[in-house]
């Protein structure tokens, strides 16, 4: 081996996991475990003191959120490779780790093989390493791309509005409070991106909302 | 005629004042002249009493403790050329015996005799008071004599008025209306206090009701109503004795009731003991005098009555002290009771002065002062009772408000504790057990290499993760609120036959951690409720962001419920408390068989 072994810092608060990781790396000449940190607040100071090459980061550390730690590390020490090691198998968390320039994402129950492959991968390339079996098809649920869905109560209110009834009349007809009707009405307008009842009548007639 | 009458009066006044000035002994008693405009006259101005001139400065007859038989002589001349019907009315309804005699053919001939020892049918006319008809022929001058017999050893006071028939009738009906009003108010007060007694089961109100009843009986016997209405032909029961009995029972009840109102047992137990003793002395004196040792006491009536009056006065002073002391405890009640008390005491004292010593006139418009004063007394006592009831209800309201507040507070801490505990367990499951399982898995993988064990551990890992998430969304910040809600609805859809549709329209991302957690738990709770009770097929969960507020809508097509009759379960209270905690507004709108719509608005 020409290169010196890579120095690893484990950020993890469960001793059993730490022990498991250390036992894995004991047999690996390419990697050397420098130390471990259990407290989220002490990660940055330990990095300064020990100067590691790679960080294995748990997202659920006491005192400081893993994502915030990742953000700070990449801000102050962009050269350090960070692999997130977590229990969460969630698309949007993966997305966030990518967004904060993390280098890899592994599940805690990954195999030793997967772990070593991830380490090799992040050291050699800049490609984000995604562990086996992790969902990555992020579904964006926000915004108006979503199909508009009108609830049953909202449909009742729309048909009352179409009859030209005002809020107090609708409240009386549907046996609900004026405030409830008003809120439903505003929700409908917001969903349909319109501002008054005339727009609503136009829209319903054009798009045949109820058909 | 009128002029004549006027002149006559002036002359009379002049003669009288002149007589007073010169202290003339030979005062001549006038004859009463009756013309067509005559309304009424006080007999005492025209009478000789026991054969001599009256030197009575009052406008009523007073016969003191000593003498038993008294006579009054008077002359009446009819100036009219028509016959005149007049009525002679006694204000005292409790005279032992009265005879009216007329001078005819050189001798006094008895016309009528009546009194409380005679039955009602002996009354010359049907009237609550004793009254005689006097008929005068045109230009006739009649000479009359009244013989009055009084109870042995007791003083007798009465005014005697001569009235024209029309005035007598109109005044009688006005008096009856006043009496009717009195008994109407009494009846209302009795009904009210009995009702309150029925509701509150506090003996004070029952005592008050009985007091009003006996006060009413006392007034009725004092004004002559009682004997007219109830004691028609009965001679078994002395009509003077029932008057004494009613007055004593009223006094007893009043004192007992006053002790209850002033809470004497709690605040001034020693004063109460003294008052109790005085009360027993008072009642025994009166009862002994009138019911048992009549003959013995007859000789010393004045002594015993004076003793009675002084004990009574002492008790009045003691109760006054109690009232003053009670001002500190309950100002409003004390003030109202003071007014009632002043009316009661003034009525009784004036009546004593009138009947015992003949010092003041207490008859106004044909009714005694004690009638008016007890009327006002009942009015103010009833106000006091109403105030007492109001006090009790105010106390109860304050208590129930406090209970509601306590309940809310308890629920808040209950929820907070539950959340903390859930968070702890969830974290323990997720981090600790999860991590250990991961280690186990890798260990098995590297050392045992058994596919089946590996898969089994993976399964357990997943279960633990899901369970942890269900118990508490400790990772809301990591996962994101909207994603967590999305996961929740997706999970429910896949696990059950429910079709849960989640939509998000620009729901804000910058809500506080607590708000997001509470909203998430609310959604969990609502979905749980729908799953358990609603029997729904479809659920809509929608998050919508507006400029300065956001809404969460959860609608199902289940069986719904009646909001008004449905008792709020812990689930609903839990939801309401969480929403209140984050300053939101919860609106639930549900109808039987047409689903439930829950609308939550939170400020941003």
mmCIF file of N, CA, C and O in Angstrom, chain A residues 136-198:
data_model
loop_
_atom_site.group_PDB
_atom_site.id
_atom_site.type_symbol
_atom_site.label_atom_id
_atom_site.label_comp_id
_atom_site.label_asym_id
_atom_site.label_seq_id
_atom_site.Cartn_x
_atom_site.Cartn_y
_atom_site.Cartn_z
ATOM 1 N N UNK A 136 -34.947 6.217 -3.349
ATOM 2 C CA UNK A 136 -34.401 7.499 -3.802
ATOM 3 C C UNK A 136 -35.298 8.212 -4.800
ATOM 4 O O UNK A 136 -34.927 9.241 -5.340
ATOM 5 N N UNK A 137 -36.472 7.660 -5.053
ATOM 6 C CA UNK A 137 -37.358 8.335 -6.016
ATOM 7 C C UNK A 137 -38.184 9.396 -5.292
ATOM 8 O O UNK A 137 -39.314 9.176 -4.899
ATOM 9 N N UNK A 138 -37.573 10.543 -5.096
ATOM 10 C CA UNK A 138 -38.204 11.617 -4.328
ATOM 11 C C UNK A 138 -39.474 12.098 -5.027
ATOM 12 O O UNK A 138 -39.462 12.437 -6.196
ATOM 13 N N UNK A 139 -40.573 12.077 -4.279
ATOM 14 C CA UNK A 139 -41.828 12.585 -4.830
ATOM 15 C C UNK A 139 -42.075 13.967 -4.234
ATOM 16 O O UNK A 139 -42.195 14.109 -3.021
ATOM 17 N N UNK A 140 -42.139 14.962 -5.051
ATOM 18 C CA UNK A 140 -42.400 16.317 -4.572
ATOM 19 C C UNK A 140 -43.910 16.495 -4.435
ATOM 20 O O UNK A 140 -44.653 16.319 -5.402
ATOM 21 N N UNK A 141 -44.361 16.770 -3.216
ATOM 22 C CA UNK A 141 -45.810 16.853 -3.031
ATOM 23 C C UNK A 141 -46.302 18.295 -3.008
ATOM 24 O O UNK A 141 -47.491 18.542 -2.879
ATOM 25 N N UNK A 142 -45.387 19.222 -3.084
ATOM 26 C CA UNK A 142 -45.810 20.603 -2.900
ATOM 27 C C UNK A 142 -46.196 21.262 -4.225
ATOM 28 O O UNK A 142 -45.813 20.824 -5.291
ATOM 29 N N UNK A 143 -46.992 22.304 -4.145
ATOM 30 C CA UNK A 143 -47.263 23.141 -5.309
ATOM 31 C C UNK A 143 -48.461 22.700 -6.116
ATOM 32 O O UNK A 143 -49.179 21.802 -5.736
ATOM 33 N N UNK A 144 -48.649 23.375 -7.214
ATOM 34 C CA UNK A 144 -49.871 23.185 -7.973
ATOM 35 C C UNK A 144 -49.755 22.150 -9.072
ATOM 36 O O UNK A 144 -50.651 21.983 -9.877
ATOM 37 N N UNK A 145 -48.583 21.501 -9.082
ATOM 38 C CA UNK A 145 -48.458 20.399 -10.027
ATOM 39 C C UNK A 145 -49.466 19.313 -9.643
ATOM 40 O O UNK A 145 -49.958 18.574 -10.472
ATOM 41 N N UNK A 146 -49.749 19.317 -8.311
ATOM 42 C CA UNK A 146 -50.647 18.307 -7.787
ATOM 43 C C UNK A 146 -52.055 18.496 -8.352
ATOM 44 O O UNK A 146 -52.524 19.604 -8.526
ATOM 45 N N UNK A 147 -52.698 17.384 -8.584
ATOM 46 C CA UNK A 147 -54.068 17.440 -9.082
ATOM 47 C C UNK A 147 -54.953 18.053 -8.006
ATOM 48 O O UNK A 147 -54.845 17.729 -6.833
ATOM 49 N N UNK A 148 -55.813 18.945 -8.432
ATOM 50 C CA UNK A 148 -56.668 19.600 -7.449
ATOM 51 C C UNK A 148 -57.781 18.669 -7.019
ATOM 52 O O UNK A 148 -58.449 18.068 -7.844
ATOM 53 N N UNK A 149 -57.916 18.530 -5.704
ATOM 54 C CA UNK A 149 -58.982 17.680 -5.210
ATOM 55 C C UNK A 149 -59.915 18.498 -4.340
ATOM 56 O O UNK A 149 -59.508 19.150 -3.389
ATOM 57 N N UNK A 150 -61.188 18.463 -4.705
ATOM 58 C CA UNK A 150 -62.192 19.204 -3.951
ATOM 59 C C UNK A 150 -62.916 18.212 -3.047
ATOM 60 O O UNK A 150 -63.399 17.187 -3.518
ATOM 61 N N UNK A 151 -62.983 18.525 -1.753
ATOM 62 C CA UNK A 151 -63.631 17.587 -0.827
ATOM 63 C C UNK A 151 -65.149 17.711 -0.942
ATOM 64 O O UNK A 151 -65.661 18.649 -1.563
ATOM 65 N N UNK A 152 -65.804 16.744 -0.291
ATOM 66 C CA UNK A 152 -67.274 16.694 -0.376
ATOM 67 C C UNK A 152 -67.902 17.988 0.164
ATOM 68 O O UNK A 152 -68.771 18.586 -0.465
ATOM 69 N N UNK A 153 -67.427 18.437 1.326
ATOM 70 C CA UNK A 153 -67.954 19.650 1.927
ATOM 71 C C UNK A 153 -67.697 20.860 1.025
ATOM 72 O O UNK A 153 -68.547 21.730 0.867
ATOM 73 N N UNK A 154 -66.521 20.867 0.430
ATOM 74 C CA UNK A 154 -66.191 21.988 -0.464
ATOM 75 C C UNK A 154 -67.100 21.998 -1.687
ATOM 76 O O UNK A 154 -67.495 23.056 -2.169
ATOM 77 N N UNK A 155 -67.429 20.806 -2.179
ATOM 78 C CA UNK A 155 -68.344 20.732 -3.328
ATOM 79 C C UNK A 155 -69.694 21.320 -2.966
ATOM 80 O O UNK A 155 -70.289 22.071 -3.743
ATOM 81 N N UNK A 156 -70.172 21.009 -1.738
ATOM 82 C CA UNK A 156 -71.458 21.560 -1.296
ATOM 83 C C UNK A 156 -71.403 23.081 -1.280
ATOM 84 O O UNK A 156 -72.340 23.755 -1.703
ATOM 85 N N UNK A 157 -70.259 23.585 -0.799
ATOM 86 C CA UNK A 157 -70.140 25.042 -0.699
ATOM 87 C C UNK A 157 -70.040 25.669 -2.091
ATOM 88 O O UNK A 157 -70.652 26.711 -2.362
ATOM 89 N N UNK A 158 -69.314 25.010 -2.999
ATOM 90 C CA UNK A 158 -69.230 25.538 -4.360
ATOM 91 C C UNK A 158 -70.615 25.602 -4.995
ATOM 92 O O UNK A 158 -71.003 26.628 -5.577
ATOM 93 N N UNK A 159 -71.400 24.524 -4.828
ATOM 94 C CA UNK A 159 -72.708 24.552 -5.479
ATOM 95 C C UNK A 159 -73.612 25.619 -4.872
ATOM 96 O O UNK A 159 -74.409 26.234 -5.564
ATOM 97 N N UNK A 160 -73.446 25.881 -3.537
ATOM 98 C CA UNK A 160 -74.189 26.983 -2.925
ATOM 99 C C UNK A 160 -73.734 28.326 -3.480
ATOM 100 O O UNK A 160 -74.551 29.205 -3.752
ATOM 101 N N UNK A 161 -72.408 28.466 -3.648
ATOM 102 C CA UNK A 161 -71.866 29.717 -4.187
ATOM 103 C C UNK A 161 -72.360 29.933 -5.615
ATOM 104 O O UNK A 161 -72.646 31.064 -6.024
ATOM 105 N N UNK A 162 -72.465 28.834 -6.359
ATOM 106 C CA UNK A 162 -72.924 28.921 -7.752
ATOM 107 C C UNK A 162 -74.367 29.415 -7.817
ATOM 108 O O UNK A 162 -74.775 30.058 -8.775
ATOM 109 N N UNK A 163 -75.135 29.083 -6.739
ATOM 110 C CA UNK A 163 -76.534 29.555 -6.705
ATOM 111 C C UNK A 163 -76.610 31.043 -6.367
ATOM 112 O O UNK A 163 -77.689 31.626 -6.376
ATOM 113 N N UNK A 164 -75.462 31.630 -6.044
ATOM 114 C CA UNK A 164 -75.448 33.053 -5.723
ATOM 115 C C UNK A 164 -75.687 33.339 -4.252
ATOM 116 O O UNK A 164 -75.911 34.482 -3.866
ATOM 117 N N UNK A 165 -75.641 32.313 -3.407
ATOM 118 C CA UNK A 165 -75.842 32.532 -1.976
ATOM 119 C C UNK A 165 -74.593 33.147 -1.347
ATOM 120 O O UNK A 165 -73.478 32.857 -1.767
ATOM 121 N N UNK A 166 -74.812 33.985 -0.312
ATOM 122 C CA UNK A 166 -73.651 34.535 0.395
ATOM 123 C C UNK A 166 -73.315 33.671 1.611
ATOM 124 O O UNK A 166 -74.040 32.714 1.921
ATOM 125 N N UNK A 167 -72.239 34.043 2.270
ATOM 126 C CA UNK A 167 -71.723 33.190 3.345
ATOM 127 C C UNK A 167 -72.766 32.899 4.444
ATOM 128 O O UNK A 167 -72.980 31.747 4.801
ATOM 129 N N UNK A 168 -73.449 33.934 4.998
ATOM 130 C CA UNK A 168 -74.435 33.628 6.035
ATOM 131 C C UNK A 168 -75.548 32.689 5.554
ATOM 132 O O UNK A 168 -75.984 31.799 6.301
ATOM 133 N N UNK A 169 -75.988 32.887 4.317
ATOM 134 C CA UNK A 169 -77.037 32.014 3.784
ATOM 135 C C UNK A 169 -76.550 30.572 3.685
ATOM 136 O O UNK A 169 -77.264 29.630 4.052
ATOM 137 N N UNK A 170 -75.303 30.429 3.197
ATOM 138 C CA UNK A 170 -74.745 29.075 3.058
ATOM 139 C C UNK A 170 -74.639 28.422 4.433
ATOM 140 O O UNK A 170 -74.999 27.260 4.620
ATOM 141 N N UNK A 171 -74.167 29.220 5.394
ATOM 142 C CA UNK A 171 -74.020 28.695 6.757
ATOM 143 C C UNK A 171 -75.353 28.170 7.261
ATOM 144 O O UNK A 171 -75.432 27.112 7.871
ATOM 145 N N UNK A 172 -76.410 28.938 6.981
ATOM 146 C CA UNK A 172 -77.746 28.555 7.419
ATOM 147 C C UNK A 172 -78.200 27.280 6.700
ATOM 148 O O UNK A 172 -78.732 26.355 7.318
ATOM 149 N N UNK A 173 -77.958 27.252 5.389
ATOM 150 C CA UNK A 173 -78.413 26.091 4.597
ATOM 151 C C UNK A 173 -77.697 24.808 4.987
ATOM 152 O O UNK A 173 -78.284 23.734 4.968
ATOM 153 N N UNK A 174 -76.402 24.931 5.314
ATOM 154 C CA UNK A 174 -75.614 23.724 5.590
ATOM 155 C C UNK A 174 -75.493 23.429 7.088
ATOM 156 O O UNK A 174 -74.807 22.499 7.484
ATOM 157 N N UNK A 175 -76.152 24.250 7.909
ATOM 158 C CA UNK A 175 -76.123 24.087 9.379
ATOM 159 C C UNK A 175 -74.697 24.130 9.933
ATOM 160 O O UNK A 175 -74.317 23.309 10.768
ATOM 161 N N UNK A 176 -73.869 25.018 9.406
ATOM 162 C CA UNK A 176 -72.529 25.186 9.968
ATOM 163 C C UNK A 176 -72.292 26.670 10.223
ATOM 164 O O UNK A 176 -73.102 27.499 9.819
ATOM 165 N N UNK A 177 -71.205 26.992 10.892
ATOM 166 C CA UNK A 177 -70.992 28.398 11.254
ATOM 167 C C UNK A 177 -70.467 29.190 10.060
ATOM 168 O O UNK A 177 -69.852 28.625 9.151
ATOM 169 N N UNK A 178 -70.719 30.475 10.097
ATOM 170 C CA UNK A 178 -70.259 31.353 9.015
ATOM 171 C C UNK A 178 -68.740 31.280 8.884
ATOM 172 O O UNK A 178 -68.198 31.309 7.781
ATOM 173 N N UNK A 179 -68.083 31.202 10.039
ATOM 174 C CA UNK A 179 -66.623 31.156 10.017
ATOM 175 C C UNK A 179 -66.130 29.925 9.259
ATOM 176 O O UNK A 179 -65.193 29.992 8.473
ATOM 177 N N UNK A 180 -66.791 28.793 9.485
ATOM 178 C CA UNK A 180 -66.409 27.559 8.786
ATOM 179 C C UNK A 180 -66.593 27.725 7.282
ATOM 180 O O UNK A 180 -65.704 27.371 6.490
ATOM 181 N N UNK A 181 -67.731 28.283 6.898
ATOM 182 C CA UNK A 181 -67.990 28.487 5.467
ATOM 183 C C UNK A 181 -66.920 29.389 4.874
ATOM 184 O O UNK A 181 -66.349 29.101 3.806
ATOM 185 N N UNK A 182 -66.632 30.473 5.592
ATOM 186 C CA UNK A 182 -65.641 31.446 5.098
ATOM 187 C C UNK A 182 -64.287 30.762 4.892
ATOM 188 O O UNK A 182 -63.617 30.974 3.867
ATOM 189 N N UNK A 183 -63.897 29.933 5.862
ATOM 190 C CA UNK A 183 -62.606 29.245 5.747
ATOM 191 C C UNK A 183 -62.599 28.279 4.567
ATOM 192 O O UNK A 183 -61.643 28.246 3.781
ATOM 193 N N UNK A 184 -63.685 27.526 4.434
ATOM 194 C CA UNK A 184 -63.776 26.599 3.297
ATOM 195 C C UNK A 184 -63.691 27.368 1.986
ATOM 196 O O UNK A 184 -62.996 26.963 1.047
ATOM 197 N N UNK A 185 -64.394 28.490 1.929
ATOM 198 C CA UNK A 185 -64.435 29.294 0.695
ATOM 199 C C UNK A 185 -63.025 29.759 0.338
ATOM 200 O O UNK A 185 -62.584 29.640 -0.810
ATOM 201 N N UNK A 186 -62.308 30.254 1.353
ATOM 202 C CA UNK A 186 -60.947 30.734 1.093
ATOM 203 C C UNK A 186 -60.049 29.586 0.647
ATOM 204 O O UNK A 186 -59.179 29.768 -0.227
ATOM 205 N N UNK A 187 -60.249 28.405 1.270
ATOM 206 C CA UNK A 187 -59.467 27.237 0.859
ATOM 207 C C UNK A 187 -59.728 26.893 -0.603
ATOM 208 O O UNK A 187 -58.794 26.596 -1.362
ATOM 209 N N UNK A 188 -61.003 26.930 -0.991
ATOM 210 C CA UNK A 188 -61.366 26.607 -2.380
ATOM 211 C C UNK A 188 -60.693 27.591 -3.337
ATOM 212 O O UNK A 188 -60.067 27.201 -4.329
ATOM 213 N N UNK A 189 -60.821 28.881 -3.006
ATOM 214 C CA UNK A 189 -60.220 29.907 -3.872
ATOM 215 C C UNK A 189 -58.714 29.707 -3.982
ATOM 216 O O UNK A 189 -58.128 29.854 -5.052
ATOM 217 N N UNK A 190 -58.096 29.373 -2.837
ATOM 218 C CA UNK A 190 -56.648 29.185 -2.825
ATOM 219 C C UNK A 190 -56.264 28.007 -3.728
ATOM 220 O O UNK A 190 -55.331 28.098 -4.538
ATOM 221 N N UNK A 191 -57.011 26.912 -3.584
ATOM 222 C CA UNK A 191 -56.700 25.725 -4.380
ATOM 223 C C UNK A 191 -56.857 25.992 -5.860
ATOM 224 O O UNK A 191 -56.048 25.545 -6.674
ATOM 225 N N UNK A 192 -57.923 26.699 -6.192
ATOM 226 C CA UNK A 192 -58.211 26.932 -7.613
ATOM 227 C C UNK A 192 -57.479 28.158 -8.139
ATOM 228 O O UNK A 192 -57.603 28.489 -9.316
ATOM 229 N N UNK A 193 -56.756 28.838 -7.242
ATOM 230 C CA UNK A 193 -56.027 30.049 -7.599
ATOM 231 C C UNK A 193 -56.939 31.105 -8.204
ATOM 232 O O UNK A 193 -56.674 31.651 -9.275
ATOM 233 N N UNK A 194 -58.078 31.335 -7.572
ATOM 234 C CA UNK A 194 -58.993 32.370 -8.034
ATOM 235 C C UNK A 194 -59.263 33.319 -6.877
ATOM 236 O O UNK A 194 -58.848 33.058 -5.742
ATOM 237 N N UNK A 195 -59.954 34.431 -7.155
ATOM 238 C CA UNK A 195 -60.117 35.435 -6.110
ATOM 239 C C UNK A 195 -61.550 35.806 -5.805
ATOM 240 O O UNK A 195 -61.815 36.497 -4.839
ATOM 241 N N UNK A 196 -62.482 35.394 -6.634
ATOM 242 C CA UNK A 196 -63.871 35.715 -6.319
ATOM 243 C C UNK A 196 -64.832 34.708 -6.924
ATOM 244 O O UNK A 196 -64.431 33.810 -7.676
ATOM 245 N N UNK A 197 -66.110 34.864 -6.579
ATOM 246 C CA UNK A 197 -67.118 33.892 -6.989
ATOM 247 C C UNK A 197 -67.331 33.888 -8.501
ATOM 248 O O UNK A 197 -67.694 32.869 -9.086
ATOM 249 N N UNK A 198 -67.101 35.052 -9.137
ATOM 250 C CA UNK A 198 -67.283 35.114 -10.601
ATOM 251 C C UNK A 198 -66.270 34.203 -11.280
ATOM 252 O O UNK A 198 -66.606 33.412 -12.170
#
